[in-house]
Short mmCIF file of N, CA and C in Angstrom, two decimals:
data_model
loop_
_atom_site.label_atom_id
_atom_site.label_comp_id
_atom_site.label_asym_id
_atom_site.label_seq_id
_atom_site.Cartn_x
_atom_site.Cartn_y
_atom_site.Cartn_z
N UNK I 145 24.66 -20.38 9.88
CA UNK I 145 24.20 -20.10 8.53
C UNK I 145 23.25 -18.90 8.56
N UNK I 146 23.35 -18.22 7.56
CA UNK I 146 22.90 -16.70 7.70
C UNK I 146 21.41 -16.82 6.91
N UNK I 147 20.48 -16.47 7.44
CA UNK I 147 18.90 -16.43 6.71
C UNK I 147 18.70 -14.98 6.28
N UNK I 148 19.61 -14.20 5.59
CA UNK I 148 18.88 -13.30 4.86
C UNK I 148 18.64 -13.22 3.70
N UNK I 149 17.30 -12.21 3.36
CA UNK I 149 17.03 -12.22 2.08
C UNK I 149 17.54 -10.87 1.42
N UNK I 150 17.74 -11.97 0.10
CA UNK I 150 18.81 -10.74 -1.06
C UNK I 150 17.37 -9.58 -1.69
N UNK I 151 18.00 -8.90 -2.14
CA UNK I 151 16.57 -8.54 -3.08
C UNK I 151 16.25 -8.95 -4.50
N UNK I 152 17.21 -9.96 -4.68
CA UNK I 152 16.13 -10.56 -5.47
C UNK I 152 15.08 -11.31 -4.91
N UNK I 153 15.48 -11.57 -3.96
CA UNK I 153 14.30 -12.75 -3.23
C UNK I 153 13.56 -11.93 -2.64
N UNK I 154 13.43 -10.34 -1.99
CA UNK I 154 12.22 -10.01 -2.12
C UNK I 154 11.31 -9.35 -3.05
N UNK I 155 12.36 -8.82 -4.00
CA UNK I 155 11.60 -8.59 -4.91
C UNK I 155 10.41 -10.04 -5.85
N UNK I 156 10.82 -11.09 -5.60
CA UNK I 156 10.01 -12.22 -5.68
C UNK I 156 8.81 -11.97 -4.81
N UNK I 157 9.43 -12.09 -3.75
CA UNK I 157 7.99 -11.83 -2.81
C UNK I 157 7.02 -11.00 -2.83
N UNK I 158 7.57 -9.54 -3.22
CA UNK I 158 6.25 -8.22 -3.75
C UNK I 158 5.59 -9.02 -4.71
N UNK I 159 6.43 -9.73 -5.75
CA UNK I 159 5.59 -10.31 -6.78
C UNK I 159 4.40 -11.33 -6.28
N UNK I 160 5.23 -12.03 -6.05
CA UNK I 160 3.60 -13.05 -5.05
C UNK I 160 2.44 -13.02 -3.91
N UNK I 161 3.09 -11.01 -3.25
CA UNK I 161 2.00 -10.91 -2.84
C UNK I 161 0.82 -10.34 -3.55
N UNK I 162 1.81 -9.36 -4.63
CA UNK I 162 0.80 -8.58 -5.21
C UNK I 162 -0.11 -9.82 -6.30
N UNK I 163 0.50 -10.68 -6.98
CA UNK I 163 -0.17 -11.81 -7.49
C UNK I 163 -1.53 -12.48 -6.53
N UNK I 164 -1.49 -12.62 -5.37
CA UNK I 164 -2.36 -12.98 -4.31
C UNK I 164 -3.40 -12.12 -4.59
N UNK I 165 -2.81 -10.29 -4.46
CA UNK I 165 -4.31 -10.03 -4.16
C UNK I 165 -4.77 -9.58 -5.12
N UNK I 166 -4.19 -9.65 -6.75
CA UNK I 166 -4.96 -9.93 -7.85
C UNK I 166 -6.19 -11.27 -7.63
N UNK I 167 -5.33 -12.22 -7.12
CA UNK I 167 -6.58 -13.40 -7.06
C UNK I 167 -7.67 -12.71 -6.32
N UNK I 168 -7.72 -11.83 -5.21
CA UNK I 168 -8.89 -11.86 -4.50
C UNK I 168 -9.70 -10.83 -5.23
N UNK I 169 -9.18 -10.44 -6.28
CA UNK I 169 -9.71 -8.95 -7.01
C UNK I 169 -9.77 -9.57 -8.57
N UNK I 170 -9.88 -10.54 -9.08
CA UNK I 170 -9.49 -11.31 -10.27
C UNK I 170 -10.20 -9.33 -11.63
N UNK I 171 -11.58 -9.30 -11.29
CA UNK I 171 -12.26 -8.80 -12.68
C UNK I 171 -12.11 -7.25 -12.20
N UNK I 172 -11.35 -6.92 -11.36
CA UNK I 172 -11.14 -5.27 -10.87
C UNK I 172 -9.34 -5.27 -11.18
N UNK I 173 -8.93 -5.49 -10.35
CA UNK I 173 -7.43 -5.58 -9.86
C UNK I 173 -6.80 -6.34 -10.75
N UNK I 174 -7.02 -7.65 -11.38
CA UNK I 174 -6.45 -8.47 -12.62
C UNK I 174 -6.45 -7.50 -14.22
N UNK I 175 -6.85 -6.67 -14.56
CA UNK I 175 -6.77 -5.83 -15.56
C UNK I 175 -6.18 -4.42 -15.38
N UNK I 176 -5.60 -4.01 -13.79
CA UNK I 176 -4.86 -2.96 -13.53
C UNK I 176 -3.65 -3.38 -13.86
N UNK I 177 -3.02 -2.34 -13.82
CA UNK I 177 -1.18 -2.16 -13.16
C UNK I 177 -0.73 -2.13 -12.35
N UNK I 178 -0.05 -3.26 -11.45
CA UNK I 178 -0.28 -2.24 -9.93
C UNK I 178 1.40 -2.23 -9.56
N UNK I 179 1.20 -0.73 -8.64
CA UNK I 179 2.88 -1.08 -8.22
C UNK I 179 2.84 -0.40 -7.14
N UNK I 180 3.65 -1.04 -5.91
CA UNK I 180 4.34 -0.73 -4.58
C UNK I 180 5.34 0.15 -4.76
N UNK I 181 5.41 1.84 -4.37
CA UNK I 181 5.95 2.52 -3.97
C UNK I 181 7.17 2.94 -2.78
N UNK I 182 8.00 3.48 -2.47
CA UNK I 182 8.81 3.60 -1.34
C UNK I 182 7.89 4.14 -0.20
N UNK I 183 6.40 4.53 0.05
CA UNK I 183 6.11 5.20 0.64
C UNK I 183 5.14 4.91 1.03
N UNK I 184 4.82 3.84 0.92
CA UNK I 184 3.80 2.18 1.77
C UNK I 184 2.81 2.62 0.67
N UNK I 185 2.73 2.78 -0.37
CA UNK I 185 1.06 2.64 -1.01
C UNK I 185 1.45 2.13 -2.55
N UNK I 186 0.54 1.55 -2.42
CA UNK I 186 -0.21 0.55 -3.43
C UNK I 186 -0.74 1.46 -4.74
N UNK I 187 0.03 1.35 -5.72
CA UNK I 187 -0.48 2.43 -7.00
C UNK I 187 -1.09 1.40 -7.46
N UNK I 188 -2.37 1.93 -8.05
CA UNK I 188 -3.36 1.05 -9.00
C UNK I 188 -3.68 2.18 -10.25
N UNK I 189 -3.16 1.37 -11.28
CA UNK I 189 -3.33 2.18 -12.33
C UNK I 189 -4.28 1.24 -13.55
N UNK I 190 -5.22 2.25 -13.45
CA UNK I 190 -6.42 1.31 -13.86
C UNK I 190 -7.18 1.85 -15.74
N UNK I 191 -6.92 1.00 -16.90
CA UNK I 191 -7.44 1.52 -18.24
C UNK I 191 -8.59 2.00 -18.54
N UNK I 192 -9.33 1.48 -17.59
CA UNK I 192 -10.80 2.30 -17.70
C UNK I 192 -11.80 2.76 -16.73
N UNK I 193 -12.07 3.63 -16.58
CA UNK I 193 -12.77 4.47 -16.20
C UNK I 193 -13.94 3.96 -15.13
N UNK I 194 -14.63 2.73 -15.63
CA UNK I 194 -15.37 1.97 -15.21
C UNK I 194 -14.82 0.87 -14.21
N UNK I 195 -13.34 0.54 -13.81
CA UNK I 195 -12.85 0.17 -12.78
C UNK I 195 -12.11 1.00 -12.20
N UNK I 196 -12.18 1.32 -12.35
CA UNK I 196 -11.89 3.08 -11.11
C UNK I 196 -13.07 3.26 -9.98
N UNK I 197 -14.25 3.28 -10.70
CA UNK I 197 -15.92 3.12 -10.01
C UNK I 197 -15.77 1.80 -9.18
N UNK I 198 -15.62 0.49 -9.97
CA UNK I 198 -15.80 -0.96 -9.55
C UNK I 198 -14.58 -0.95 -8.18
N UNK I 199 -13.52 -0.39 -8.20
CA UNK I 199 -12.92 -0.59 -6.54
C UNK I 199 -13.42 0.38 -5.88
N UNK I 200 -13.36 1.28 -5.96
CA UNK I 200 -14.01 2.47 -4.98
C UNK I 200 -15.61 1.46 -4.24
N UNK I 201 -15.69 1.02 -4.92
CA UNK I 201 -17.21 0.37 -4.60
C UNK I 201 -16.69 -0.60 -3.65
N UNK I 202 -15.87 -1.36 -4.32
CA UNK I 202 -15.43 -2.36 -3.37
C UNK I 202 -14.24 -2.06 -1.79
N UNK I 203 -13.97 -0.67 -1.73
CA UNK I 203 -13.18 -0.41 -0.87
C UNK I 203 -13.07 -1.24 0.21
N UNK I 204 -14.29 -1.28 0.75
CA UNK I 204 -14.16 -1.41 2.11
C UNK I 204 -13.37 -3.03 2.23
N UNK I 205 -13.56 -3.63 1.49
CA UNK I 205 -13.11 -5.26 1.49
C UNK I 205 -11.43 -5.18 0.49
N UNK I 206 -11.68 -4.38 -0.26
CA UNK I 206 -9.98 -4.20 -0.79
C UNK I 206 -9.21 -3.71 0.40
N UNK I 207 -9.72 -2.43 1.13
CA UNK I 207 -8.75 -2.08 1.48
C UNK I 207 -7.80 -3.11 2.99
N UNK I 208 -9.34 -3.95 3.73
CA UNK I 208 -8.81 -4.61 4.79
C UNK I 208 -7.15 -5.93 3.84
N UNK I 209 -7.70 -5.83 2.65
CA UNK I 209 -7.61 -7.32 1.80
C UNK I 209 -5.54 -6.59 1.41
N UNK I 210 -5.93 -5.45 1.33
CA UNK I 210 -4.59 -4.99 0.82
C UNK I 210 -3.34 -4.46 1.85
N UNK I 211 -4.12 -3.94 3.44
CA UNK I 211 -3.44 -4.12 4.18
C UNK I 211 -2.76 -5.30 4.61
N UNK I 212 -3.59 -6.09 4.32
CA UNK I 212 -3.50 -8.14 5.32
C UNK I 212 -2.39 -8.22 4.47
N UNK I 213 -2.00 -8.30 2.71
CA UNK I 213 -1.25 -8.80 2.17
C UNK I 213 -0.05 -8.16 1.63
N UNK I 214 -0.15 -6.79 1.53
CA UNK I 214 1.03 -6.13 1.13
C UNK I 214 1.46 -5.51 2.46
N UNK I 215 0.73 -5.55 3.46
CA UNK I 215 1.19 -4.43 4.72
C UNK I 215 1.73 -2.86 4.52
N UNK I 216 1.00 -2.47 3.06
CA UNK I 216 0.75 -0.89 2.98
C UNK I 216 -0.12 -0.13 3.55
N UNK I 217 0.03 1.30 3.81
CA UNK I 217 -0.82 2.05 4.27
C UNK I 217 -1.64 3.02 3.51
N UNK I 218 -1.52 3.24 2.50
CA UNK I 218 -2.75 4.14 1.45
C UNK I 218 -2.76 3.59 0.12
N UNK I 219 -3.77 3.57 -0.51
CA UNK I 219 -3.90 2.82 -2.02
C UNK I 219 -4.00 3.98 -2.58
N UNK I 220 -3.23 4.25 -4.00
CA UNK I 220 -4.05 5.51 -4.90
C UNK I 220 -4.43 4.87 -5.95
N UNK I 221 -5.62 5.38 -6.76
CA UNK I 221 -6.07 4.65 -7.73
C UNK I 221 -5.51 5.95 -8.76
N UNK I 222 -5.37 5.48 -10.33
CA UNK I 222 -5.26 6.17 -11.32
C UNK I 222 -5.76 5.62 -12.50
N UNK I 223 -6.32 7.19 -13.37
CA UNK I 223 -6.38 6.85 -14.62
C UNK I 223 -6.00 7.73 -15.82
N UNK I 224 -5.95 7.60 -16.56
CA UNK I 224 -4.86 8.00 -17.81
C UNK I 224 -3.55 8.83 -16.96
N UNK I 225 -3.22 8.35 -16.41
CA UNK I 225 -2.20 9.18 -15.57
C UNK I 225 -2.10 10.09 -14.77
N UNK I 226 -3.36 9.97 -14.19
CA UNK I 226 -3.55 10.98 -12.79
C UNK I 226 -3.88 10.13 -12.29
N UNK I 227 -3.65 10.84 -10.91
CA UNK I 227 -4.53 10.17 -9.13
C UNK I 227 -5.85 10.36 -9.35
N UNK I 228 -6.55 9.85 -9.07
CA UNK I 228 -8.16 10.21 -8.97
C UNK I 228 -8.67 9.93 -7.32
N UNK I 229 -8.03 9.35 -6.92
CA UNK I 229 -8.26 8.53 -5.46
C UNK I 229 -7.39 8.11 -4.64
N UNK I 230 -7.38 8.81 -3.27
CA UNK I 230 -6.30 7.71 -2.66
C UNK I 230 -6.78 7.50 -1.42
N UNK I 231 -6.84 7.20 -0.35
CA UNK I 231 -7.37 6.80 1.06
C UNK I 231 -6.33 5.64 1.67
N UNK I 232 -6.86 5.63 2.64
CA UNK I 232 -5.56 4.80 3.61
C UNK I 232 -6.30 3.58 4.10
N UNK I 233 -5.27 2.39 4.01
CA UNK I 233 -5.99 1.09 4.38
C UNK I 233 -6.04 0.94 5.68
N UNK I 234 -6.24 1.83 6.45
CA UNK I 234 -6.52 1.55 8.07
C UNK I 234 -7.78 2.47 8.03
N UNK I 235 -8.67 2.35 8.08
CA UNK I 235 -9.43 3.85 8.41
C UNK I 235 -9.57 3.88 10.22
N UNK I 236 -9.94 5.20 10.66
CA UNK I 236 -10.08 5.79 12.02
C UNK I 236 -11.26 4.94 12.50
N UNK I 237 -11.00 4.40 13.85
CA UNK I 237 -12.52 3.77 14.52
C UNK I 237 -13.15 4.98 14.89
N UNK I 238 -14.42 4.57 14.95
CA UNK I 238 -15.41 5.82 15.23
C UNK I 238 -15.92 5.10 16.76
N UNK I 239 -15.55 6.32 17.75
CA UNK I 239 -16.00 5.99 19.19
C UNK I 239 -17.60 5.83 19.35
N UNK I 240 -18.13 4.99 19.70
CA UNK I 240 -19.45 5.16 20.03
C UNK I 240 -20.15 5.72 21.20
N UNK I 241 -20.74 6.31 22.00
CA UNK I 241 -21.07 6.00 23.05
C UNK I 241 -22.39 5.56 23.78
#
């Protein structure tokens, strides 16, 4: 018996991950748009101006939060229909010595 998935069934699954990490983002990320691209990143298209500020703030915990669950590599944020922001959910370790 064959276990693959159709795309409808993953297109289900983008849905429930991206649903997930609305939950962990309920009053930022729950009032965006968000959509998965062919090109690993996470579009966040956001109505106001003032959550555009509110993730940028929160990066550092979105971005570990958005790698873990969508397994993309750069988020761009937007508003009225531009990019304003984009950065990559891995950032570079910084060597210490």
């Amino acid at each position: 018996m064959s276990h693959q998935l159709t795309r409808q069934d993953l297109r289900l699954l983008e849905k429930y991950r991206i649903q997930r990490l609305r939950q962990l983002f309920p009053k930022t990320l729950g009032l965006c748009l968000l959509k998965l691209d062919n090109n690993d990143t996470l579009r966040v298209h956001c109505p106001e101006p003032w959550l555009v500020d509110r993730i940028i703030d929160d990066a550092d915990h979105l971005l570990d939060s958005t790698r873990q669950t969508l397994g993309v590599r750069h988020i761009s944020l937007y508003y009225a229909g531009e990019e304003v922001y984009k950065t990559k959910t891995r950032r570079a370790k910084s060597i210490s010595a």
